Amino acid sequence: MFAHQCRNSEKYGINFFPDYKTKTESFTSRSLLIEISLFNIHHL
């Protein structure tokens, strides 16, 4: 039972973390792009 749960959480972790990482990176880059564009608008 416990070994089965470990295997499941391991599989879940492998699937979850790269997805979470790419979501965080895309969110960060998007907010950076928005900040840069706002900065450019204010400093025309």
PDB file of N, CA and C in Angstrom:
ATOM      1  N   MET A   1       0.839  -1.204   0.000  1.00  0.00           N
ATOM      2  CA  MET A   1       0.000   0.000   0.000  1.00  0.00           C
ATOM      3  C   MET A   1       0.872   1.251   0.000  1.00  0.00           C
ATOM      4  N   PHE A   2       1.784   1.331   0.953  1.00  0.00           N
ATOM      5  CA  PHE A   2       2.643   2.510   1.077  1.00  0.00           C
ATOM      6  C   PHE A   2       3.546   2.669  -0.143  1.00  0.00           C
ATOM      7  N   ALA A   3       4.110   1.539  -0.599  1.00  0.00           N
ATOM      8  CA  ALA A   3       4.983   1.580  -1.781  1.00  0.00           C
ATOM      9  C   ALA A   3       4.199   2.043  -3.008  1.00  0.00           C
ATOM     10  N   HIS A   4       2.948   1.606  -3.095  1.00  0.00           N
ATOM     11  CA  HIS A   4       2.087   2.002  -4.211  1.00  0.00           C
ATOM     12  C   HIS A   4       1.831   3.514  -4.177  1.00  0.00           C
ATOM     13  N   GLN A   5       1.587   4.058  -2.985  1.00  0.00           N
ATOM     14  CA  GLN A   5       1.375   5.501  -2.830  1.00  0.00           C
ATOM     15  C   GLN A   5       2.629   6.278  -3.209  1.00  0.00           C
ATOM     16  N   CYS A   6       3.777   5.768  -2.798  1.00  0.00           N
ATOM     17  CA  CYS A   6       5.042   6.417  -3.131  1.00  0.00           C
ATOM     18  C   CYS A   6       5.229   6.483  -4.640  1.00  0.00           C
ATOM     19  N   ARG A   7       4.952   5.383  -5.304  1.00  0.00           N
ATOM     20  CA  ARG A   7       5.119   5.329  -6.753  1.00  0.00           C
ATOM     21  C   ARG A   7       4.180   6.333  -7.428  1.00  0.00           C
ATOM     22  N   ASN A   8       2.943   6.426  -6.908  1.00  0.00           N
ATOM     23  CA  ASN A   8       1.976   7.368  -7.471  1.00  0.00           C
ATOM     24  C   ASN A   8       2.413   8.813  -7.276  1.00  0.00           C
ATOM     25  N   SER A   9       2.867   9.152  -6.079  1.00  0.00           N
ATOM     26  CA  SER A   9       3.276  10.523  -5.799  1.00  0.00           C
ATOM     27  C   SER A   9       4.524  10.881  -6.596  1.00  0.00           C
ATOM     28  N   GLU A  10       5.401   9.895  -6.812  1.00  0.00           N
ATOM     29  CA  GLU A  10       6.601  10.110  -7.615  1.00  0.00           C
ATOM     30  C   GLU A  10       6.198  10.461  -9.044  1.00  0.00           C
ATOM     31  N   LYS A  11       5.283   9.676  -9.598  1.00  0.00           N
ATOM     32  CA  LYS A  11       4.795   9.904 -10.957  1.00  0.00           C
ATOM     33  C   LYS A  11       4.114  11.269 -11.040  1.00  0.00           C
ATOM     34  N   TYR A  12       3.319  11.581 -10.019  1.00  0.00           N
ATOM     35  CA  TYR A  12       2.619  12.865  -9.968  1.00  0.00           C
ATOM     36  C   TYR A  12       3.619  14.017  -9.896  1.00  0.00           C
ATOM     37  N   GLY A  13       4.668  13.840  -9.091  1.00  0.00           N
ATOM     38  CA  GLY A  13       5.685  14.877  -8.945  1.00  0.00           C
ATOM     39  C   GLY A  13       6.407  15.151 -10.249  1.00  0.00           C
ATOM     40  N   ILE A  14       6.737  14.081 -10.972  1.00  0.00           N
ATOM     41  CA  ILE A  14       7.428  14.221 -12.254  1.00  0.00           C
ATOM     42  C   ILE A  14       6.534  14.966 -13.245  1.00  0.00           C
ATOM     43  N   ASN A  15       5.238  14.669 -13.216  1.00  0.00           N
ATOM     44  CA  ASN A  15       4.310  15.335 -14.134  1.00  0.00           C
ATOM     45  C   ASN A  15       4.020  16.771 -13.702  1.00  0.00           C
ATOM     46  N   PHE A  16       3.961  16.978 -12.397  1.00  0.00           N
ATOM     47  CA  PHE A  16       3.497  18.262 -11.866  1.00  0.00           C
ATOM     48  C   PHE A  16       4.571  19.341 -11.961  1.00  0.00           C
ATOM     49  N   PHE A  17       5.801  19.027 -11.556  1.00  0.00           N
ATOM     50  CA  PHE A  17       6.797  20.081 -11.395  1.00  0.00           C
ATOM     51  C   PHE A  17       7.236  20.744 -12.696  1.00  0.00           C
ATOM     52  N   PRO A  18       7.506  20.014 -13.783  1.00  0.00           N
ATOM     53  CA  PRO A  18       7.868  20.718 -15.025  1.00  0.00           C
ATOM     54  C   PRO A  18       6.739  21.625 -15.513  1.00  0.00           C
ATOM     55  N   ASP A  19       5.503  21.172 -15.365  1.00  0.00           N
ATOM     56  CA  ASP A  19       4.344  21.969 -15.756  1.00  0.00           C
ATOM     57  C   ASP A  19       4.260  23.237 -14.912  1.00  0.00           C
ATOM     58  N   TYR A  20       4.464  23.084 -13.600  1.00  0.00           N
ATOM     59  CA  TYR A  20       4.442  24.216 -12.677  1.00  0.00           C
ATOM     60  C   TYR A  20       5.555  25.205 -13.016  1.00  0.00           C
ATOM     61  N   LYS A  21       6.729  24.659 -13.344  1.00  0.00           N
ATOM     62  CA  LYS A  21       7.884  25.496 -13.670  1.00  0.00           C
ATOM     63  C   LYS A  21       7.612  26.316 -14.929  1.00  0.00           C
ATOM     64  N   THR A  22       7.092  25.683 -15.966  1.00  0.00           N
ATOM     65  CA  THR A  22       6.832  26.394 -17.217  1.00  0.00           C
ATOM     66  C   THR A  22       5.721  27.427 -17.025  1.00  0.00           C
ATOM     67  N   LYS A  23       4.711  27.107 -16.222  1.00  0.00           N
ATOM     68  CA  LYS A  23       3.643  28.070 -15.942  1.00  0.00           C
ATOM     69  C   LYS A  23       4.201  29.280 -15.210  1.00  0.00           C
ATOM     70  N   THR A  24       5.062  29.047 -14.222  1.00  0.00           N
ATOM     71  CA  THR A  24       5.647  30.144 -13.461  1.00  0.00           C
ATOM     72  C   THR A  24       6.529  30.999 -14.355  1.00  0.00           C
ATOM     73  N   GLU A  25       7.341  30.342 -15.209  1.00  0.00           N
ATOM     74  CA  GLU A  25       8.231  31.079 -16.096  1.00  0.00           C
ATOM     75  C   GLU A  25       7.449  31.911 -17.101  1.00  0.00           C
ATOM     76  N   SER A  26       6.395  31.341 -17.672  1.00  0.00           N
ATOM     77  CA  SER A  26       5.596  32.081 -18.651  1.00  0.00           C
ATOM     78  C   SER A  26       4.872  33.242 -17.976  1.00  0.00           C
ATOM     79  N   PHE A  27       4.404  33.036 -16.751  1.00  0.00           N
ATOM     80  CA  PHE A  27       3.749  34.106 -15.997  1.00  0.00           C
ATOM     81  C   PHE A  27       4.735  35.226 -15.691  1.00  0.00           C
ATOM     82  N   THR A  28       5.957  34.866 -15.279  1.00  0.00           N
ATOM     83  CA  THR A  28       6.980  35.854 -14.949  1.00  0.00           C
ATOM     84  C   THR A  28       7.368  36.653 -16.174  1.00  0.00           C
ATOM     85  N   SER A  29       7.600  35.974 -17.297  1.00  0.00           N
ATOM     86  CA  SER A  29       7.998  36.670 -18.515  1.00  0.00           C
ATOM     87  C   SER A  29       6.864  37.555 -19.017  1.00  0.00           C
ATOM     88  N   ARG A  30       5.623  37.115 -18.859  1.00  0.00           N
ATOM     89  CA  ARG A  30       4.476  37.913 -19.282  1.00  0.00           C
ATOM     90  C   ARG A  30       4.375  39.186 -18.454  1.00  0.00           C
ATOM     91  N   SER A  31       4.532  39.070 -17.134  1.00  0.00           N
ATOM     92  CA  SER A  31       4.452  40.255 -16.282  1.00  0.00           C
ATOM     93  C   SER A  31       5.628  41.195 -16.543  1.00  0.00           C
ATOM     94  N   LEU A  32       6.798  40.625 -16.860  1.00  0.00           N
ATOM     95  CA  LEU A  32       7.947  41.455 -17.226  1.00  0.00           C
ATOM     96  C   LEU A  32       7.672  42.220 -18.508  1.00  0.00           C
ATOM     97  N   LEU A  33       7.107  41.555 -19.495  1.00  0.00           N
ATOM     98  CA  LEU A  33       6.768  42.213 -20.761  1.00  0.00           C
ATOM     99  C   LEU A  33       5.759  43.332 -20.539  1.00  0.00           C
ATOM    100  N   ILE A  34       4.776  43.095 -19.684  1.00  0.00           N
ATOM    101  CA  ILE A  34       3.767  44.117 -19.382  1.00  0.00           C
ATOM    102  C   ILE A  34       4.428  45.313 -18.700  1.00  0.00           C
ATOM    103  N   GLU A  35       5.315  45.049 -17.736  1.00  0.00           N
ATOM    104  CA  GLU A  35       6.013  46.127 -17.045  1.00  0.00           C
ATOM    105  C   GLU A  35       6.857  46.943 -18.008  1.00  0.00           C
ATOM    106  N   ILE A  36       7.566  46.270 -18.906  1.00  0.00           N
ATOM    107  CA  ILE A  36       8.419  46.954 -19.878  1.00  0.00           C
ATOM    108  C   ILE A  36       7.573  47.814 -20.811  1.00  0.00           C
ATOM    109  N   SER A  37       6.454  47.280 -21.278  1.00  0.00           N
ATOM    110  CA  SER A  37       5.597  48.044 -22.194  1.00  0.00           C
ATOM    111  C   SER A  37       4.971  49.239 -21.477  1.00  0.00           C
ATOM    112  N   LEU A  38       4.568  49.074 -20.222  1.00  0.00           N
ATOM    113  CA  LEU A  38       4.041  50.195 -19.445  1.00  0.00           C
ATOM    114  C   LEU A  38       5.114  51.253 -19.236  1.00  0.00           C
ATOM    115  N   PHE A  39       6.323  50.811 -18.940  1.00  0.00           N
ATOM    116  CA  PHE A  39       7.452  51.724 -18.754  1.00  0.00           C
ATOM    117  C   PHE A  39       7.709  52.510 -20.033  1.00  0.00           C
ATOM    118  N   ASN A  40       7.659  51.828 -21.178  1.00  0.00           N
ATOM    119  CA  ASN A  40       7.878  52.486 -22.466  1.00  0.00           C
ATOM    120  C   ASN A  40       6.778  53.492 -22.778  1.00  0.00           C
ATOM    121  N   ILE A  41       5.545  53.156 -22.434  1.00  0.00           N
ATOM    122  CA  ILE A  41       4.416  54.070 -22.667  1.00  0.00           C
ATOM    123  C   ILE A  41       4.593  55.342 -21.834  1.00  0.00           C
ATOM    124  N   HIS A  42       5.008  55.188 -20.594  1.00  0.00           N
ATOM    125  CA  HIS A  42       5.167  56.341 -19.709  1.00  0.00           C
ATOM    126  C   HIS A  42       6.343  57.219 -20.118  1.00  0.00           C
ATOM    127  N   HIS A  43       7.323  56.648 -20.800  1.00  0.00           N
ATOM    128  CA  HIS A  43       8.547  57.390 -21.114  1.00  0.00           C
ATOM    129  C   HIS A  43       8.672  57.697 -22.598  1.00  0.00           C
ATOM    130  N   LEU A  44       7.549  57.889 -23.264  1.00  0.00           N
ATOM    131  CA  LEU A  44       7.591  58.256 -24.684  1.00  0.00           C
ATOM    132  C   LEU A  44       7.991  59.726 -24.847  1.00  0.00           C
TER     133      LEU A  44
END
